[in-house]
mmCIF file with all atom_site columns, C-alpha atoms in Angstrom:
data_model
loop_
_atom_site.group_PDB
_atom_site.id
_atom_site.type_symbol
_atom_site.label_atom_id
_atom_site.label_alt_id
_atom_site.label_comp_id
_atom_site.label_asym_id
_atom_site.label_entity_id
_atom_site.label_seq_id
_atom_site.pdbx_PDB_ins_code
_atom_site.Cartn_x
_atom_site.Cartn_y
_atom_site.Cartn_z
_atom_site.occupancy
_atom_site.B_iso_or_equiv
_atom_site.pdbx_formal_charge
_atom_site.auth_seq_id
_atom_site.auth_comp_id
_atom_site.auth_asym_id
_atom_site.auth_atom_id
_atom_site.pdbx_PDB_model_num
ATOM 1   C CA . MET A 1 1   ? -67.573 49.563 -12.362 1.00 55.00 ? 776 MET A CA 1
ATOM 2   C CA . LYS A 1 2   ? -65.591 47.321 -9.985  1.00 54.00 ? 777 LYS A CA 1
ATOM 3   C CA . LYS A 1 3   ? -63.955 45.576 -12.932 1.00 55.00 ? 778 LYS A CA 1
ATOM 4   C CA . LEU A 1 4   ? -62.934 48.913 -14.413 1.00 42.00 ? 779 LEU A CA 1
ATOM 5   C CA . LEU A 1 5   ? -61.489 50.050 -11.096 1.00 44.00 ? 780 LEU A CA 1
ATOM 6   C CA . VAL A 1 6   ? -59.554 46.804 -10.654 1.00 45.00 ? 781 VAL A CA 1
ATOM 7   C CA . THR A 1 7   ? -58.271 47.025 -14.231 1.00 47.00 ? 782 THR A CA 1
ATOM 8   C CA . LEU A 1 8   ? -57.098 50.590 -13.696 1.00 45.00 ? 783 LEU A CA 1
ATOM 9   C CA . MET A 1 9   ? -55.378 49.673 -10.450 1.00 49.00 ? 784 MET A CA 1
ATOM 10  C CA . LEU A 1 10  ? -53.587 46.745 -12.036 1.00 49.00 ? 785 LEU A CA 1
ATOM 11  C CA . SER A 1 11  ? -52.496 48.784 -15.039 1.00 48.00 ? 786 SER A CA 1
ATOM 12  C CA . ALA A 1 12  ? -51.056 51.403 -12.682 1.00 47.00 ? 787 ALA A CA 1
ATOM 13  C CA . MET A 1 13  ? -48.825 48.710 -11.253 1.00 46.00 ? 788 MET A CA 1
ATOM 14  C CA . THR A 1 14  ? -46.505 48.586 -14.220 1.00 41.00 ? 789 THR A CA 1
ATOM 15  C CA . PRO A 1 15  ? -43.475 46.326 -14.269 1.00 44.00 ? 790 PRO A CA 1
ATOM 16  C CA . ALA A 1 16  ? -41.396 49.375 -13.330 1.00 45.00 ? 791 ALA A CA 1
ATOM 17  C CA . ALA A 1 17  ? -43.185 49.418 -9.991  1.00 44.00 ? 792 ALA A CA 1
ATOM 18  C CA . PHE A 1 18  ? -41.753 45.970 -9.359  1.00 54.00 ? 793 PHE A CA 1
ATOM 19  C CA . ALA A 1 19  ? -38.379 46.659 -10.970 1.00 78.00 ? 794 ALA A CA 1
ATOM 20  C CA . VAL A 1 20  ? -35.291 45.370 -9.277  1.00 89.00 ? 795 VAL A CA 1
ATOM 21  C CA . THR A 1 21  ? -32.084 47.351 -9.452  1.00 94.00 ? 796 THR A CA 1
ATOM 22  C CA . THR A 1 22  ? -28.935 45.309 -9.696  1.00 97.00 ? 797 THR A CA 1
ATOM 23  C CA . ILE A 1 23  ? -25.431 46.512 -10.428 1.00 97.00 ? 798 ILE A CA 1
ATOM 24  C CA . LYS A 1 24  ? -23.629 43.952 -12.573 1.00 97.00 ? 799 LYS A CA 1
ATOM 25  C CA . ALA A 1 25  ? -19.936 44.122 -13.416 1.00 97.00 ? 800 ALA A CA 1
ATOM 26  C CA . GLU A 1 26  ? -17.066 42.173 -14.867 1.00 96.00 ? 801 GLU A CA 1
ATOM 27  C CA . VAL A 1 27  ? -14.152 42.097 -12.434 1.00 96.00 ? 802 VAL A CA 1
ATOM 28  C CA . ASN A 1 28  ? -10.559 41.830 -13.594 1.00 94.00 ? 803 ASN A CA 1
ATOM 29  C CA . GLY A 1 29  ? -7.951  40.131 -11.451 1.00 92.00 ? 804 GLY A CA 1
ATOM 30  C CA . MET A 1 30  ? -10.306 37.696 -9.725  1.00 91.00 ? 805 MET A CA 1
ATOM 31  C CA . VAL A 1 31  ? -8.433  34.417 -10.223 1.00 91.00 ? 806 VAL A CA 1
ATOM 32  C CA . CYS A 1 32  ? -9.192  32.186 -7.251  1.00 92.00 ? 807 CYS A CA 1
ATOM 33  C CA . ALA A 1 33  ? -11.985 31.208 -4.878  1.00 93.00 ? 808 ALA A CA 1
ATOM 34  C CA . PHE A 1 34  ? -10.355 33.300 -2.144  1.00 93.00 ? 809 PHE A CA 1
ATOM 35  C CA . CYS A 1 35  ? -10.631 36.357 -4.423  1.00 90.00 ? 810 CYS A CA 1
ATOM 36  C CA . ALA A 1 36  ? -14.310 35.700 -5.070  1.00 93.00 ? 811 ALA A CA 1
ATOM 37  C CA . LYS A 1 37  ? -15.065 35.176 -1.371  1.00 93.00 ? 812 LYS A CA 1
ATOM 38  C CA . GLY A 1 38  ? -13.290 38.411 -0.469  1.00 92.00 ? 813 GLY A CA 1
ATOM 39  C CA . ILE A 1 39  ? -15.408 40.423 -2.907  1.00 94.00 ? 814 ILE A CA 1
ATOM 40  C CA . GLU A 1 40  ? -18.570 38.640 -1.813  1.00 94.00 ? 815 GLU A CA 1
ATOM 41  C CA . LYS A 1 41  ? -17.813 39.436 1.839   1.00 94.00 ? 816 LYS A CA 1
ATOM 42  C CA . LYS A 1 42  ? -17.356 43.145 1.040   1.00 94.00 ? 817 LYS A CA 1
ATOM 43  C CA . LEU A 1 43  ? -20.646 43.255 -0.906  1.00 95.00 ? 818 LEU A CA 1
ATOM 44  C CA . HIS A 1 44  ? -22.554 41.502 1.876   1.00 95.00 ? 819 HIS A CA 1
ATOM 45  C CA . ALA A 1 45  ? -21.320 44.166 4.300   1.00 95.00 ? 820 ALA A CA 1
ATOM 46  C CA . LEU A 1 46  ? -23.111 46.931 2.365   1.00 96.00 ? 821 LEU A CA 1
ATOM 47  C CA . PRO A 1 47  ? -26.303 48.010 4.143   1.00 96.00 ? 822 PRO A CA 1
ATOM 48  C CA . GLN A 1 48  ? -28.041 48.658 0.789   1.00 97.00 ? 823 GLN A CA 1
ATOM 49  C CA . LYS A 1 49  ? -27.577 45.023 -0.271  1.00 97.00 ? 824 LYS A CA 1
ATOM 50  C CA . GLN A 1 50  ? -30.586 42.828 -0.906  1.00 97.00 ? 825 GLN A CA 1
ATOM 51  C CA . ALA A 1 51  ? -28.476 40.050 -2.444  1.00 97.00 ? 826 ALA A CA 1
ATOM 52  C CA . ALA A 1 52  ? -25.030 39.559 -3.937  1.00 96.00 ? 827 ALA A CA 1
ATOM 53  C CA . PHE A 1 53  ? -23.527 37.112 -6.410  1.00 96.00 ? 828 PHE A CA 1
ATOM 54  C CA . VAL A 1 54  ? -19.919 36.523 -7.385  1.00 96.00 ? 829 VAL A CA 1
ATOM 55  C CA . ASP A 1 55  ? -18.911 34.022 -10.073 1.00 95.00 ? 830 ASP A CA 1
ATOM 56  C CA . LEU A 1 56  ? -15.220 33.278 -10.362 1.00 94.00 ? 831 LEU A CA 1
ATOM 57  C CA . LYS A 1 57  ? -15.358 31.477 -13.707 1.00 93.00 ? 832 LYS A CA 1
ATOM 58  C CA . SER A 1 58  ? -17.200 34.239 -15.586 1.00 94.00 ? 833 SER A CA 1
ATOM 59  C CA . ARG A 1 59  ? -15.734 37.054 -13.402 1.00 95.00 ? 834 ARG A CA 1
ATOM 60  C CA . VAL A 1 60  ? -19.259 38.422 -12.902 1.00 96.00 ? 835 VAL A CA 1
ATOM 61  C CA . VAL A 1 61  ? -20.209 40.312 -9.759  1.00 97.00 ? 836 VAL A CA 1
ATOM 62  C CA . ALA A 1 62  ? -23.783 41.433 -9.065  1.00 97.00 ? 837 ALA A CA 1
ATOM 63  C CA . LEU A 1 63  ? -25.234 43.511 -6.254  1.00 97.00 ? 838 LEU A CA 1
ATOM 64  C CA . GLN A 1 64  ? -29.017 43.634 -5.941  1.00 97.00 ? 839 GLN A CA 1
ATOM 65  C CA . LEU A 1 65  ? -30.166 46.687 -4.025  1.00 97.00 ? 840 LEU A CA 1
ATOM 66  C CA . LYS A 1 66  ? -32.936 46.829 -1.459  1.00 96.00 ? 841 LYS A CA 1
ATOM 67  C CA . ASP A 1 67  ? -36.053 48.730 -2.510  1.00 94.00 ? 842 ASP A CA 1
ATOM 68  C CA . GLY A 1 68  ? -35.476 52.459 -2.143  1.00 94.00 ? 843 GLY A CA 1
ATOM 69  C CA . GLN A 1 69  ? -31.723 52.057 -1.609  1.00 95.00 ? 844 GLN A CA 1
ATOM 70  C CA . GLU A 1 70  ? -29.011 53.411 -3.870  1.00 96.00 ? 845 GLU A CA 1
ATOM 71  C CA . VAL A 1 71  ? -25.304 52.808 -4.457  1.00 95.00 ? 846 VAL A CA 1
ATOM 72  C CA . SER A 1 72  ? -23.546 54.899 -7.076  1.00 96.00 ? 847 SER A CA 1
ATOM 73  C CA . ASN A 1 73  ? -21.483 53.211 -9.771  1.00 96.00 ? 848 ASN A CA 1
ATOM 74  C CA . GLU A 1 74  ? -18.437 54.957 -8.308  1.00 96.00 ? 849 GLU A CA 1
ATOM 75  C CA . ALA A 1 75  ? -19.111 53.632 -4.787  1.00 95.00 ? 850 ALA A CA 1
ATOM 76  C CA . PHE A 1 76  ? -19.670 50.116 -6.153  1.00 96.00 ? 851 PHE A CA 1
ATOM 77  C CA . SER A 1 77  ? -16.434 50.310 -8.152  1.00 96.00 ? 852 SER A CA 1
ATOM 78  C CA . LYS A 1 78  ? -14.566 51.588 -5.075  1.00 95.00 ? 853 LYS A CA 1
ATOM 79  C CA . VAL A 1 79  ? -15.662 48.531 -3.055  1.00 93.00 ? 854 VAL A CA 1
ATOM 80  C CA . ILE A 1 80  ? -14.236 46.279 -5.782  1.00 94.00 ? 855 ILE A CA 1
ATOM 81  C CA . GLN A 1 81  ? -11.073 48.369 -6.131  1.00 94.00 ? 856 GLN A CA 1
ATOM 82  C CA . ASP A 1 82  ? -10.532 48.487 -2.356  1.00 91.00 ? 857 ASP A CA 1
ATOM 83  C CA . ALA A 1 83  ? -10.660 44.682 -2.415  1.00 89.00 ? 858 ALA A CA 1
ATOM 84  C CA . GLY A 1 84  ? -7.753  44.794 -4.886  1.00 91.00 ? 859 GLY A CA 1
ATOM 85  C CA . TYR A 1 85  ? -9.478  44.300 -8.235  1.00 94.00 ? 860 TYR A CA 1
ATOM 86  C CA . SER A 1 86  ? -10.490 46.412 -11.201 1.00 95.00 ? 861 SER A CA 1
ATOM 87  C CA . VAL A 1 87  ? -13.938 46.795 -12.687 1.00 96.00 ? 862 VAL A CA 1
ATOM 88  C CA . GLY A 1 88  ? -14.405 46.172 -16.384 1.00 93.00 ? 863 GLY A CA 1
ATOM 89  C CA . LYS A 1 89  ? -17.852 46.547 -17.892 1.00 95.00 ? 864 LYS A CA 1
ATOM 90  C CA . LEU A 1 90  ? -20.392 47.868 -15.374 1.00 97.00 ? 865 LEU A CA 1
ATOM 91  C CA . GLU A 1 91  ? -24.132 48.118 -15.948 1.00 97.00 ? 866 GLU A CA 1
ATOM 92  C CA . ARG A 1 92  ? -27.391 48.490 -14.086 1.00 97.00 ? 867 ARG A CA 1
ATOM 93  C CA . VAL A 1 93  ? -29.976 45.862 -14.919 1.00 96.00 ? 868 VAL A CA 1
ATOM 94  C CA . ASN A 1 94  ? -33.558 45.195 -13.883 1.00 96.00 ? 869 ASN A CA 1
ATOM 95  C CA . GLN A 1 95  ? -32.870 41.579 -12.976 1.00 95.00 ? 870 GLN A CA 1
ATOM 96  C CA . SER A 1 96  ? -32.586 39.842 -9.656  1.00 96.00 ? 871 SER A CA 1
ATOM 97  C CA . VAL A 1 97  ? -29.355 38.203 -8.574  1.00 96.00 ? 872 VAL A CA 1
ATOM 98  C CA . GLU A 1 98  ? -31.101 34.838 -8.973  1.00 96.00 ? 873 GLU A CA 1
ATOM 99  C CA . VAL A 1 99  ? -31.838 35.540 -12.645 1.00 96.00 ? 874 VAL A CA 1
ATOM 100 C CA . ILE A 1 100 ? -28.255 36.662 -13.285 1.00 96.00 ? 875 ILE A CA 1
ATOM 101 C CA . GLN A 1 101 ? -26.922 33.586 -11.524 1.00 95.00 ? 876 GLN A CA 1
ATOM 102 C CA . ALA A 1 102 ? -29.157 31.321 -13.638 1.00 96.00 ? 877 ALA A CA 1
ATOM 103 C CA . GLU A 1 103 ? -28.006 33.054 -16.841 1.00 95.00 ? 878 GLU A CA 1
ATOM 104 C CA . VAL A 1 104 ? -24.342 32.692 -15.885 1.00 94.00 ? 879 VAL A CA 1
ATOM 105 C CA . THR A 1 105 ? -24.828 29.015 -15.003 1.00 93.00 ? 880 THR A CA 1
ATOM 106 C CA . LYS A 1 106 ? -26.647 28.368 -18.284 1.00 94.00 ? 881 LYS A CA 1
ATOM 107 C CA . ALA A 1 107 ? -23.918 30.121 -20.288 1.00 92.00 ? 882 ALA A CA 1
ATOM 108 C CA . GLU A 1 108 ? -21.196 28.161 -18.494 1.00 89.00 ? 883 GLU A CA 1
ATOM 109 C CA . LYS A 1 109 ? -22.974 24.862 -19.171 1.00 91.00 ? 884 LYS A CA 1
ATOM 110 C CA . ALA A 1 110 ? -23.483 25.774 -22.840 1.00 91.00 ? 885 ALA A CA 1
ATOM 111 C CA . GLY A 1 111 ? -19.820 26.722 -23.140 1.00 84.00 ? 886 GLY A CA 1
ATOM 112 C CA . GLY A 1 112 ? -18.729 23.443 -21.592 1.00 71.00 ? 887 GLY A CA 1
ATOM 113 C CA . LYS A 1 113 ? -20.547 21.291 -24.175 1.00 59.00 ? 888 LYS A CA 1
#
């Protein structure tokens, strides 16, 4: 009976219960390290931020939200636009900033070979 109860409890904890919400976007106009730092500073100022990542080379910006926090796509885009840049492709992914950063790094290394 204990095994059944434990199994049921674990199955109730689906991956969605541990899902991470991250807003990931391509940013146009980001051409220098100063640009990237400016965007990163604005993202770090958001109270809903768990983590943020900005990659100049790939023009990728990611904002991982704290559990239970929300930022609309429009509000996210406005932060980028207020910093002086435009948002290209924008998507919500269930990946942490660390995973996105690793993927970007891997892609950059593969492209450099």
